[in-house]
Amino acid sequence: MTLEQKVEARQDRDMMAKATIDALLKENDDLQKNLDSSAGYMVTNWKVTKVPVVGAGKGNGIIVDSKTDEKTYVKVSRYDIGGGWGARSYKNLLVVQDQEIFEDLKTGTTQFEAGAEVAAGTVGVDGGSSSLNKDYKLYMLLDGGGSATATARILRMSVDTELTVLENQTSYPNAFADDTVIGDYEKRDWEHKMPFMAQDVIDLGFDLPLPYGVAVIYAKIRQDLVLNELDVGINGEGTVRLDSVKFNNAEALNDSVQLKADMWLLPFMNIYAVAGAILGEAKMDITINGDELIDEANIDCSGLSGKAKCEALRKNPTFSLGGDAGSQSAFNTDSVSYSGYNIGFGTVLAGGYKEWFGALPITYVYSNIDIIDSTVETLTLAPRIGKTINLKNGGTFSPFVGATYLDVDMTLAGSFDVGTDGIESIEYSIRQQNADKWNALVGFNWDITKHWSWNAEVGFWGSREDIITGMTYRY
């Protein structure tokens, strides 16, 4: 359909709706009051044919938001099961008072009715019952013909995407997303304050997502660690750096829940802030040789306390910080558990052309962990490319592939009680970094409506696996 054909079709629907309302106003004293107080209304134009047992009809219509005058053009169809004969055309005006019902109506719904039809006259109020039976009123205007039936009726409605000028129902800015020929796209006004220069790119044929968003995000990450810079002390007497230490197996497991608030600052630049809580566990299997510890820590073996300390270390020539206790691992502790909170900020650089899009989220996070004295800083980059698939009334589904760069550098510190003669406790601190900075990712973003979206992604490859999912509300 060309742009001129779209404009003409909209004008025809608008004129049909106005003529229907004008005719109904003459016959219904309460209609104007209902319209003034309504969340919105729908006018539909029907052509129906019935024979005994079954009947069917199709039509089109328009939904108007009473507060914003926003128009949604729709297609409608009906299937009747019941006795009767008839062939007619008619128009319906559905006035909805309840805002929640009206929002559902605008997205396209399936409704079920059961009721007696108007058999004569030009104006009436439908006496049937419907799934939209909370705070609504349905008026009917007969154009001609007649019928006499008692039916069970199924109504189906869908948004006419060719005629309805929709705000972008994807999470990223996009040029000519509906395969419109360049230069033959829909002109519309951007009604929001942000982002800057929005109207300029709208006039060029771009669609933009709603400017503001809030989200709840859950992430679970498992990754191998690189350990170094181990400092060990005994009985609180200070720590020393141990160079001759074996680092066997080490990994970290993290769970976090984040709250995110974002805003499109520029048409292709989103900025956001995050805050959340972290629960984690670092599994470290670190083998220390008792004799080497005596030498490198310059432990004084003289005197009663020094002698007992050295004898305890020599009886257990190796011991571990973390990992599973072995036959020679008398000094053993479970993995280190920690918790904390984080705050951070970031940006997304994004854009698309037709059904393809690309995005680069960049996030910098500061974390305070209960077993770490200093703040942990984390940098994440996650470039991805994907394709947007229009699901009609199901929204838009956007699968993507990409990669994630994660740089974590932190120092863990702790102690554990030993309780043997000469050694009451062992203190330690160790630097840990993620073994692989990059891994691959695959995921999707499902924009269920222009307000609600659900995203999920899985990271794999190398020594890191992660699952991230979240729900976002845009406004």
CSV table of C-alpha atoms in Angstrom, one decimal:
chain,number,residue,atom,x,y,z
A,1,MET,CA,0.0,0.0,0.0
A,2,THR,CA,1.4,3.4,-1.0
A,3,LEU,CA,1.5,6.4,1.3
A,4,GLU,CA,-1.3,8.0,-0.6
A,5,GLN,CA,-3.4,4.9,-0.3
A,6,LYS,CA,-2.8,4.7,3.4
A,7,VAL,CA,-3.8,8.4,3.9
A,8,GLU,CA,-7.0,7.8,1.9
A,9,ALA,CA,-7.9,4.6,3.9
A,10,ARG,CA,-7.4,6.4,7.2
A,11,GLN,CA,-9.6,9.3,6.1
A,12,ASP,CA,-12.3,6.9,5.1
A,13,ARG,CA,-12.2,5.2,8.5
A,14,ASP,CA,-12.1,8.5,10.3
A,15,MET,CA,-15.2,9.8,8.4
A,16,MET,CA,-17.0,6.5,9.0
A,17,ALA,CA,-16.4,6.8,12.8
A,18,LYS,CA,-17.5,10.4,12.9
A,19,ALA,CA,-20.7,9.7,11.0
A,20,THR,CA,-21.5,6.7,13.2
A,21,ILE,CA,-21.0,8.7,16.4
A,22,ASP,CA,-23.1,11.6,15.1
A,23,ALA,CA,-26.0,9.3,14.2
A,24,LEU,CA,-25.8,7.5,17.6
A,25,LEU,CA,-25.7,10.8,19.5
A,26,LYS,CA,-29.1,11.7,18.0
A,27,GLU,CA,-30.7,8.6,19.5
A,28,ASN,CA,-28.9,8.2,22.8
A,29,ASP,CA,-29.0,10.9,25.4
A,30,ASP,CA,-26.3,9.3,27.6
A,31,LEU,CA,-23.8,8.7,24.8
A,32,GLN,CA,-22.0,12.1,25.0
A,33,LYS,CA,-21.6,11.8,28.7
A,34,ASN,CA,-20.2,8.3,28.3
A,35,LEU,CA,-17.7,9.5,25.6
A,36,ASP,CA,-16.5,12.4,27.7
A,37,SER,CA,-15.8,10.2,30.7
A,38,SER,CA,-14.3,7.2,28.8
A,39,ALA,CA,-10.8,6.0,28.6
A,40,GLY,CA,-11.5,5.5,24.8
A,41,TYR,CA,-13.8,4.0,22.3
A,42,MET,CA,-13.8,1.8,19.2
A,43,VAL,CA,-16.0,2.2,16.1
A,44,THR,CA,-16.3,-0.8,13.8
A,45,ASN,CA,-17.9,-1.3,10.4
A,46,TRP,CA,-19.4,-4.8,9.8
A,47,LYS,CA,-20.8,-6.9,7.0
A,48,VAL,CA,-22.3,-10.2,8.2
A,49,THR,CA,-24.0,-13.1,6.5
A,50,LYS,CA,-25.8,-15.9,8.4
A,51,VAL,CA,-27.3,-19.2,7.6
A,52,PRO,CA,-28.7,-21.8,10.1
A,53,VAL,CA,-26.0,-23.1,12.4
A,54,VAL,CA,-23.1,-20.9,11.3
A,55,GLY,CA,-22.4,-17.3,10.3
A,56,ALA,CA,-19.5,-15.1,9.6
A,57,GLY,CA,-18.6,-11.5,9.1
A,58,LYS,CA,-15.6,-9.2,8.6
A,59,GLY,CA,-15.0,-5.5,9.0
A,60,ASN,CA,-12.6,-2.8,10.0
A,61,GLY,CA,-12.5,0.0,12.6
A,62,ILE,CA,-10.7,2.5,14.6
A,63,ILE,CA,-9.8,2.8,18.3
A,64,VAL,CA,-9.4,6.3,19.7
A,65,ASP,CA,-7.8,7.2,23.0
A,66,SER,CA,-10.0,9.9,24.7
A,67,LYS,CA,-7.0,11.4,26.5
A,68,THR,CA,-4.4,11.6,23.8
A,69,ASP,CA,-6.5,11.3,20.6
A,70,GLU,CA,-4.1,8.5,19.6
A,71,LYS,CA,-5.7,6.4,16.8
A,72,THR,CA,-5.3,2.6,16.3
A,73,TYR,CA,-6.8,1.1,13.1
A,74,VAL,CA,-8.0,-2.4,13.4
A,75,LYS,CA,-9.3,-5.4,11.5
A,76,VAL,CA,-12.2,-7.4,12.9
A,77,SER,CA,-13.9,-10.7,12.2
A,78,ARG,CA,-16.7,-12.7,13.8
A,79,TYR,CA,-17.9,-16.3,13.8
A,80,ASP,CA,-21.4,-17.2,15.0
A,81,ILE,CA,-22.8,-20.6,16.1
A,82,GLY,CA,-26.6,-20.8,16.4
A,83,GLY,CA,-29.8,-20.8,14.5
A,84,GLY,CA,-31.1,-18.0,12.2
A,85,TRP,CA,-31.0,-16.3,8.8
A,86,GLY,CA,-29.7,-12.9,8.0
A,87,ALA,CA,-27.6,-10.7,5.8
A,88,ARG,CA,-26.8,-7.2,6.9
A,89,SER,CA,-24.2,-4.5,7.5
A,90,TYR,CA,-24.0,-2.5,10.7
A,91,LYS,CA,-21.7,-0.4,12.8
A,92,ASN,CA,-20.7,-0.7,16.5
A,93,LEU,CA,-19.5,1.9,18.9
A,94,LEU,CA,-17.8,0.4,22.0
A,95,VAL,CA,-17.3,3.0,24.8
A,96,VAL,CA,-14.8,1.8,27.4
A,97,GLN,CA,-14.5,3.5,30.8
A,98,ASP,CA,-11.9,1.2,32.4
A,99,GLN,CA,-8.3,2.2,31.4
A,100,GLU,CA,-6.9,-1.3,31.8
A,101,ILE,CA,-9.5,-2.8,29.6
A,102,PHE,CA,-8.9,-0.1,27.0
A,103,GLU,CA,-5.2,-0.7,27.0
A,104,ASP,CA,-5.9,-4.4,26.3
A,105,LEU,CA,-8.3,-3.4,23.6
A,106,LYS,CA,-5.6,-1.4,21.8
A,107,THR,CA,-3.2,-4.3,21.6
A,108,GLY,CA,-5.7,-6.6,19.8
A,109,THR,CA,-7.8,-9.2,21.6
A,110,THR,CA,-10.1,-12.1,21.1
A,111,GLN,CA,-13.5,-11.6,22.8
A,112,PHE,CA,-16.4,-14.1,23.4
A,113,GLU,CA,-20.0,-13.0,23.4
A,114,ALA,CA,-23.4,-14.7,23.8
A,115,GLY,CA,-26.5,-12.7,23.2
A,116,ALA,CA,-29.7,-11.8,21.3
A,117,GLU,CA,-29.3,-9.7,18.2
A,118,VAL,CA,-31.2,-6.5,17.4
A,119,ALA,CA,-33.8,-7.6,14.9
A,120,ALA,CA,-35.3,-4.3,13.7
A,121,GLY,CA,-34.7,-0.6,13.7
A,122,THR,CA,-31.6,1.5,13.1
A,123,VAL,CA,-30.2,2.1,16.5
A,124,GLY,CA,-29.9,-0.1,19.6
A,125,VAL,CA,-27.8,-1.1,22.5
A,126,ASP,CA,-26.4,-4.7,22.4
A,127,GLY,CA,-27.9,-6.8,25.1
A,128,GLY,CA,-25.2,-9.5,24.9
A,129,SER,CA,-22.5,-10.3,27.4
A,130,SER,CA,-18.8,-10.1,26.6
A,131,SER,CA,-15.4,-10.7,28.1
A,132,LEU,CA,-15.2,-6.9,28.0
A,133,ASN,CA,-18.1,-6.7,30.4
A,134,LYS,CA,-16.6,-4.4,33.0
A,135,ASP,CA,-17.5,-0.8,32.6
A,136,TYR,CA,-18.3,-0.6,28.9
A,137,LYS,CA,-21.2,0.0,26.7
A,138,LEU,CA,-21.8,-1.2,23.1
A,139,TYR,CA,-24.1,0.8,20.7
A,140,MET,CA,-25.2,-0.6,17.4
A,141,LEU,CA,-26.2,1.3,14.2
A,142,LEU,CA,-27.9,-0.9,11.5
A,143,ASP,CA,-27.3,0.1,7.9
A,144,GLY,CA,-29.8,-2.2,6.3
A,145,GLY,CA,-31.1,-5.8,6.1
A,146,GLY,CA,-32.2,-7.6,9.2
A,147,SER,CA,-31.7,-10.8,11.2
A,148,ALA,CA,-33.3,-12.8,14.0
A,149,THR,CA,-30.8,-15.1,15.8
A,150,ALA,CA,-29.7,-16.3,19.1
A,151,THR,CA,-26.0,-17.0,18.9
A,152,ALA,CA,-22.7,-17.8,20.6
A,153,ARG,CA,-20.3,-15.4,19.0
A,154,ILE,CA,-16.5,-15.2,18.8
A,155,LEU,CA,-15.0,-11.8,17.9
A,156,ARG,CA,-11.4,-11.5,16.8
A,157,MET,CA,-9.5,-8.2,16.4
A,158,SER,CA,-6.0,-7.3,15.3
A,159,VAL,CA,-4.2,-4.1,14.8
A,160,ASP,CA,-4.1,-3.0,11.1
A,161,THR,CA,-0.3,-2.4,11.0
A,162,GLU,CA,-0.5,-0.9,7.5
A,163,LEU,CA,-2.6,2.0,8.7
A,164,THR,CA,-1.6,2.4,12.3
A,165,VAL,CA,1.4,4.7,12.9
A,166,LEU,CA,2.9,2.9,15.8
A,167,GLU,CA,5.7,4.0,18.0
A,168,ASN,CA,8.6,1.7,17.5
A,169,GLN,CA,7.9,-1.6,19.3
A,170,THR,CA,11.6,-2.6,19.5
A,171,SER,CA,14.3,-1.6,22.0
A,172,TYR,CA,16.6,0.0,19.5
A,173,PRO,CA,16.3,2.9,17.0
A,174,ASN,CA,15.7,1.7,13.5
A,175,ALA,CA,15.5,3.1,10.0
A,176,PHE,CA,12.7,2.0,7.7
A,177,ALA,CA,11.8,-1.0,9.9
A,178,ASP,CA,8.6,-1.8,7.9
A,179,ASP,CA,10.4,-2.1,4.5
A,180,THR,CA,9.0,1.3,3.5
A,181,VAL,CA,10.6,2.7,0.4
A,182,ILE,CA,13.0,5.5,1.3
A,183,GLY,CA,11.2,8.8,0.8
A,184,ASP,CA,7.8,7.1,1.2
A,185,TYR,CA,7.7,6.8,4.9
A,186,GLU,CA,5.2,8.0,7.5
A,187,LYS,CA,5.6,11.5,8.9
A,188,ARG,CA,4.7,11.8,12.6
A,189,ASP,CA,5.4,14.1,15.6
A,190,TRP,CA,7.6,12.9,18.5
A,191,GLU,CA,5.6,13.7,21.6
A,192,HIS,CA,8.4,13.1,24.2
A,193,LYS,CA,11.1,15.5,25.5
A,194,MET,CA,13.9,13.0,25.1
A,195,PRO,CA,16.0,12.1,23.3
A,196,PHE,CA,17.6,15.2,21.9
A,197,MET,CA,17.3,15.5,18.2
A,198,ALA,CA,14.5,12.9,18.1
A,199,GLN,CA,12.3,14.8,15.7
A,200,ASP,CA,15.2,15.3,13.3
A,201,VAL,CA,15.7,11.5,12.9
A,202,ILE,CA,12.0,10.8,12.9
A,203,ASP,CA,11.7,13.1,9.9
A,204,LEU,CA,14.4,11.1,8.2
A,205,GLY,CA,12.4,7.9,8.5
A,206,PHE,CA,13.7,6.4,11.8
A,207,ASP,CA,11.6,4.8,14.5
A,208,LEU,CA,12.6,5.3,18.1
A,209,PRO,CA,11.8,3.3,21.3
A,210,LEU,CA,10.0,5.1,24.2
A,211,PRO,CA,12.6,7.3,25.9
A,212,TYR,CA,12.6,6.0,29.5
A,213,GLY,CA,12.9,2.5,31.0
A,214,VAL,CA,13.1,0.7,34.3
A,215,ALA,CA,14.1,-3.0,34.6
A,216,VAL,CA,14.7,-5.8,37.0
A,217,ILE,CA,17.6,-8.1,35.9
A,218,TYR,CA,18.9,-11.4,37.3
A,219,ALA,CA,22.4,-12.7,36.4
A,220,LYS,CA,24.2,-15.9,37.2
A,221,ILE,CA,27.9,-16.3,36.3
A,222,ARG,CA,30.4,-19.1,36.7
A,223,GLN,CA,34.0,-18.4,35.6
A,224,ASP,CA,37.5,-19.8,36.2
A,225,LEU,CA,40.0,-17.6,38.1
A,226,VAL,CA,43.6,-16.8,37.7
A,227,LEU,CA,45.2,-16.5,41.2
A,228,ASN,CA,48.4,-14.7,42.2
A,229,GLU,CA,50.0,-12.5,44.8
A,230,LEU,CA,49.2,-14.8,47.8
A,231,ASP,CA,50.0,-13.3,51.2
A,232,VAL,CA,49.8,-15.7,54.2
A,233,GLY,CA,50.2,-15.0,57.9
A,234,ILE,CA,50.0,-17.2,61.1
A,235,ASN,CA,48.3,-16.3,64.4
A,236,GLY,CA,47.7,-12.7,63.4
A,237,GLU,CA,51.4,-11.9,63.3
A,238,GLY,CA,51.3,-10.2,59.8
A,239,THR,CA,51.4,-11.6,56.3
A,240,VAL,CA,54.2,-12.3,53.9
A,241,ARG,CA,54.1,-12.8,50.1
A,242,LEU,CA,54.6,-16.5,49.1
A,243,ASP,CA,56.1,-17.0,45.7
A,244,SER,CA,56.5,-20.8,45.7
A,245,VAL,CA,52.8,-21.6,45.8
A,246,LYS,CA,50.8,-24.0,43.7
A,247,PHE,CA,47.4,-22.7,42.4
A,248,ASN,CA,45.4,-25.8,41.4
A,249,ASN,CA,41.7,-25.1,40.7
A,250,ALA,CA,39.9,-21.9,41.2
A,251,GLU,CA,36.5,-20.6,40.2
A,252,ALA,CA,33.9,-18.0,41.2
A,253,LEU,CA,30.1,-18.4,41.3
A,254,ASN,CA,28.0,-15.2,41.4
A,255,ASP,CA,24.3,-14.5,41.6
A,256,SER,CA,23.0,-10.9,41.4
A,257,VAL,CA,19.8,-9.0,41.2
A,258,GLN,CA,19.9,-5.6,39.6
A,259,LEU,CA,17.6,-2.6,39.3
A,260,LYS,CA,18.2,-0.5,36.2
A,261,ALA,CA,16.9,2.9,35.1
A,262,ASP,CA,17.7,4.2,31.6
A,263,MET,CA,17.0,7.1,29.2
A,264,TRP,CA,17.7,7.7,25.6
A,265,LEU,CA,19.9,10.8,25.6
A,266,LEU,CA,20.5,10.9,21.9
A,267,PRO,CA,18.6,8.9,19.2
A,268,PHE,CA,21.4,6.3,19.1
A,269,MET,CA,22.8,6.7,22.6
A,270,ASN,CA,21.1,5.3,25.8
A,271,ILE,CA,22.5,6.0,29.3
A,272,TYR,CA,21.6,4.1,32.4
A,273,ALA,CA,22.4,3.5,36.1
A,274,VAL,CA,22.3,0.1,37.9
A,275,ALA,CA,22.2,-0.9,41.5
A,276,GLY,CA,21.9,-4.3,43.1
A,277,ALA,CA,22.9,-7.1,45.4
A,278,ILE,CA,25.5,-9.8,45.0
A,279,LEU,CA,26.0,-13.2,46.5
A,280,GLY,CA,29.1,-15.2,45.6
A,281,GLU,CA,31.4,-18.0,46.3
A,282,ALA,CA,35.1,-18.3,45.4
A,283,LYS,CA,36.4,-21.9,45.3
A,284,MET,CA,40.2,-21.9,45.7
A,285,ASP,CA,42.5,-24.9,45.9
A,286,ILE,CA,45.8,-23.5,46.9
A,287,THR,CA,48.6,-25.8,48.0
A,288,ILE,CA,51.3,-24.5,50.4
A,289,ASN,CA,54.4,-26.4,51.4
A,290,GLY,CA,55.0,-26.2,55.2
A,291,ASP,CA,58.8,-26.1,54.9
A,292,GLU,CA,58.6,-23.4,52.2
A,293,LEU,CA,56.3,-21.4,54.4
A,294,ILE,CA,58.7,-21.5,57.3
A,295,ASP,CA,61.5,-20.3,55.0
A,296,GLU,CA,59.7,-17.6,53.1
A,297,ALA,CA,57.9,-16.2,56.1
A,298,ASN,CA,61.1,-16.3,58.2
A,299,ILE,CA,59.2,-18.0,61.0
A,300,ASP,CA,61.3,-18.1,64.2
A,301,CYS,CA,61.4,-21.8,65.3
A,302,SER,CA,63.1,-21.0,68.6
A,303,GLY,CA,61.3,-21.0,71.9
A,304,LEU,CA,58.3,-23.0,73.0
A,305,SER,CA,55.8,-21.2,70.7
A,306,GLY,CA,58.1,-21.1,67.7
A,307,LYS,CA,59.0,-24.7,68.1
A,308,ALA,CA,55.3,-25.8,68.3
A,309,LYS,CA,54.5,-23.7,65.3
A,310,CYS,CA,57.2,-25.2,63.1
A,311,GLU,CA,56.5,-28.7,64.2
A,312,ALA,CA,52.9,-28.3,63.2
A,313,LEU,CA,53.9,-27.1,59.7
A,314,ARG,CA,56.4,-29.9,59.2
A,315,LYS,CA,53.9,-32.6,60.3
A,316,ASN,CA,51.7,-31.4,57.4
A,317,PRO,CA,54.1,-30.8,54.6
A,318,THR,CA,51.3,-29.4,52.4
A,319,PHE,CA,48.0,-27.9,53.2
A,320,SER,CA,45.3,-26.1,51.2
A,321,LEU,CA,43.2,-23.0,51.3
A,322,GLY,CA,40.0,-24.2,49.8
A,323,GLY,CA,39.3,-27.2,47.7
A,324,ASP,CA,38.7,-30.7,48.9
A,325,ALA,CA,40.7,-32.0,51.8
A,326,GLY,CA,43.4,-34.5,50.7
A,327,SER,CA,45.4,-37.0,52.6
A,328,GLN,CA,48.0,-34.4,53.4
A,329,SER,CA,45.6,-31.4,53.7
A,330,ALA,CA,45.2,-31.1,57.4
A,331,PHE,CA,44.8,-27.4,57.2
A,332,ASN,CA,41.7,-27.0,55.0
A,333,THR,CA,38.9,-24.5,54.6
A,334,ASP,CA,35.8,-24.5,52.5
A,335,SER,CA,35.3,-22.1,49.7
A,336,VAL,CA,35.1,-18.4,50.5
A,337,SER,CA,31.5,-17.0,50.5
A,338,TYR,CA,30.8,-13.3,50.2
A,339,SER,CA,28.0,-10.9,49.7
A,340,GLY,CA,27.7,-7.2,48.9
A,341,TYR,CA,26.1,-4.5,46.8
A,342,ASN,CA,27.0,-2.6,43.7
A,343,ILE,CA,26.2,0.6,41.8
A,344,GLY,CA,27.2,1.4,38.2
A,345,PHE,CA,26.5,3.3,35.1
A,346,GLY,CA,26.7,2.6,31.4
A,347,THR,CA,25.7,3.5,27.9
A,348,VAL,CA,24.3,1.7,24.8
A,349,LEU,CA,25.3,2.7,21.3
A,350,ALA,CA,22.7,1.3,19.0
A,351,GLY,CA,21.1,1.5,15.6
A,352,GLY,CA,19.3,-0.5,13.0
A,353,TYR,CA,18.3,-0.6,9.3
A,354,LYS,CA,15.2,-2.4,8.2
A,355,GLU,CA,15.1,-5.6,10.2
A,356,TRP,CA,18.7,-5.6,11.2
A,357,PHE,CA,20.2,-4.0,14.3
A,358,GLY,CA,23.5,-3.7,16.2
A,359,ALA,CA,24.2,-2.6,19.8
A,360,LEU,CA,27.2,-2.0,22.1
A,361,PRO,CA,26.4,-1.9,25.8
A,362,ILE,CA,29.3,-0.6,28.0
A,363,THR,CA,28.9,-0.9,31.8
A,364,TYR,CA,31.2,0.1,34.6
A,365,VAL,CA,30.3,-1.2,38.1
A,366,TYR,CA,31.6,-0.5,41.6
A,367,SER,CA,31.1,-3.3,44.1
A,368,ASN,CA,31.5,-3.4,47.9
A,369,ILE,CA,32.1,-6.9,49.1
A,370,ASP,CA,32.1,-7.9,52.7
A,371,ILE,CA,35.4,-9.7,52.6
A,372,ILE,CA,37.3,-7.1,50.6
A,373,ASP,CA,38.5,-3.8,52.1
A,374,SER,CA,38.7,-1.9,48.8
A,375,THR,CA,36.0,-1.3,46.1
A,376,VAL,CA,35.9,-3.8,43.2
A,377,GLU,CA,35.7,-2.2,39.7
A,378,THR,CA,34.3,-4.2,36.8
A,379,LEU,CA,34.2,-3.3,33.1
A,380,THR,CA,31.8,-5.0,30.7
A,381,LEU,CA,31.4,-4.6,27.0
A,382,ALA,CA,28.8,-6.7,25.1
A,383,PRO,CA,28.6,-6.0,21.3
A,384,ARG,CA,25.8,-7.8,19.5
A,385,ILE,CA,24.0,-7.9,16.2
A,386,GLY,CA,20.5,-9.3,15.5
A,387,LYS,CA,17.4,-9.4,13.4
A,388,THR,CA,13.9,-8.1,14.4
A,389,ILE,CA,11.0,-10.3,13.6
A,390,ASN,CA,7.5,-8.8,13.6
A,391,LEU,CA,5.0,-11.1,15.4
A,392,LYS,CA,2.0,-8.9,14.6
A,393,ASN,CA,-0.1,-8.8,17.8
A,394,GLY,CA,2.6,-10.7,19.6
A,395,GLY,CA,5.0,-7.8,19.4
A,396,THR,CA,8.5,-8.0,18.0
A,397,PHE,CA,11.1,-10.7,18.6
A,398,SER,CA,14.7,-9.9,18.2
A,399,PRO,CA,17.3,-12.7,18.4
A,400,PHE,CA,20.9,-11.7,18.5
A,401,VAL,CA,24.5,-13.1,18.7
A,402,GLY,CA,27.6,-11.4,20.0
A,403,ALA,CA,30.3,-11.5,22.6
A,404,THR,CA,31.0,-10.2,26.1
A,405,TYR,CA,34.2,-8.7,27.5
A,406,LEU,CA,34.4,-8.9,31.3
A,407,ASP,CA,37.4,-7.6,33.3
A,408,VAL,CA,37.3,-8.4,37.0
A,409,ASP,CA,40.3,-7.7,39.2
A,410,MET,CA,39.9,-8.1,43.0
A,411,THR,CA,41.7,-9.2,46.1
A,412,LEU,CA,40.1,-11.6,48.5
A,413,ALA,CA,41.1,-11.7,52.2
A,414,GLY,CA,40.1,-14.0,55.0
A,415,SER,CA,41.2,-16.3,57.8
A,416,PHE,CA,40.3,-19.7,59.2
A,417,ASP,CA,40.9,-21.4,62.6
A,418,VAL,CA,43.2,-24.3,62.6
A,419,GLY,CA,43.2,-25.2,66.3
A,420,THR,CA,46.4,-27.2,66.5
A,421,ASP,CA,49.3,-26.8,68.8
A,422,GLY,CA,51.3,-23.8,67.7
A,423,ILE,CA,48.9,-22.6,65.0
A,424,GLU,CA,45.6,-21.1,66.0
A,425,SER,CA,44.7,-19.4,62.7
A,426,ILE,CA,46.0,-18.7,59.2
A,427,GLU,CA,45.3,-15.4,57.5
A,428,TYR,CA,45.5,-14.9,53.8
A,429,SER,CA,44.8,-12.5,51.0
A,430,ILE,CA,45.0,-13.3,47.3
A,431,ARG,CA,44.5,-11.5,44.0
A,432,GLN,CA,42.0,-13.0,41.6
A,433,GLN,CA,41.2,-12.2,38.0
A,434,ASN,CA,38.9,-13.9,35.5
A,435,ALA,CA,40.8,-16.3,33.3
A,436,ASP,CA,39.1,-15.4,30.0
A,437,LYS,CA,38.1,-11.8,29.3
A,438,TRP,CA,35.9,-12.8,26.3
A,439,ASN,CA,33.1,-15.3,25.7
A,440,ALA,CA,30.3,-15.7,23.2
A,441,LEU,CA,26.7,-14.9,23.7
A,442,VAL,CA,23.3,-15.7,22.2
A,443,GLY,CA,20.0,-14.3,23.3
A,444,PHE,CA,16.8,-12.5,22.4
A,445,ASN,CA,14.8,-9.4,23.2
A,446,TRP,CA,11.0,-9.8,23.0
A,447,ASP,CA,9.1,-6.5,22.9
A,448,ILE,CA,5.7,-7.8,24.0
A,449,THR,CA,4.2,-4.3,23.6
A,450,LYS,CA,5.8,-0.9,23.2
A,451,HIS,CA,5.9,-0.7,27.0
A,452,TRP,CA,6.9,-4.2,28.1
A,453,SER,CA,9.9,-6.3,27.0
A,454,TRP,CA,11.6,-9.5,28.2
A,455,ASN,CA,15.2,-10.2,27.4
A,456,ALA,CA,17.5,-13.2,28.0
A,457,GLU,CA,20.9,-14.2,27.0
A,458,VAL,CA,23.4,-17.1,27.6
A,459,GLY,CA,27.1,-16.7,27.6
A,460,PHE,CA,29.4,-19.6,26.8
A,461,TRP,CA,32.8,-20.5,25.3
A,462,GLY,CA,36.1,-20.4,27.1
A,463,SER,CA,36.1,-20.6,30.9
A,464,ARG,CA,33.0,-18.5,31.6
A,465,GLU,CA,29.3,-19.3,31.5
A,466,ASP,CA,26.5,-16.9,32.4
A,467,ILE,CA,22.7,-16.5,32.2
A,468,ILE,CA,21.2,-13.0,32.2
A,469,THR,CA,17.5,-12.3,32.0
A,470,GLY,CA,15.3,-9.3,32.8
A,471,MET,CA,12.0,-7.5,32.4
A,472,THR,CA,11.8,-3.9,31.2
A,473,TYR,CA,9.0,-1.3,31.3
A,474,ARG,CA,9.3,1.6,28.9
A,475,TYR,CA,7.4,4.9,29.0
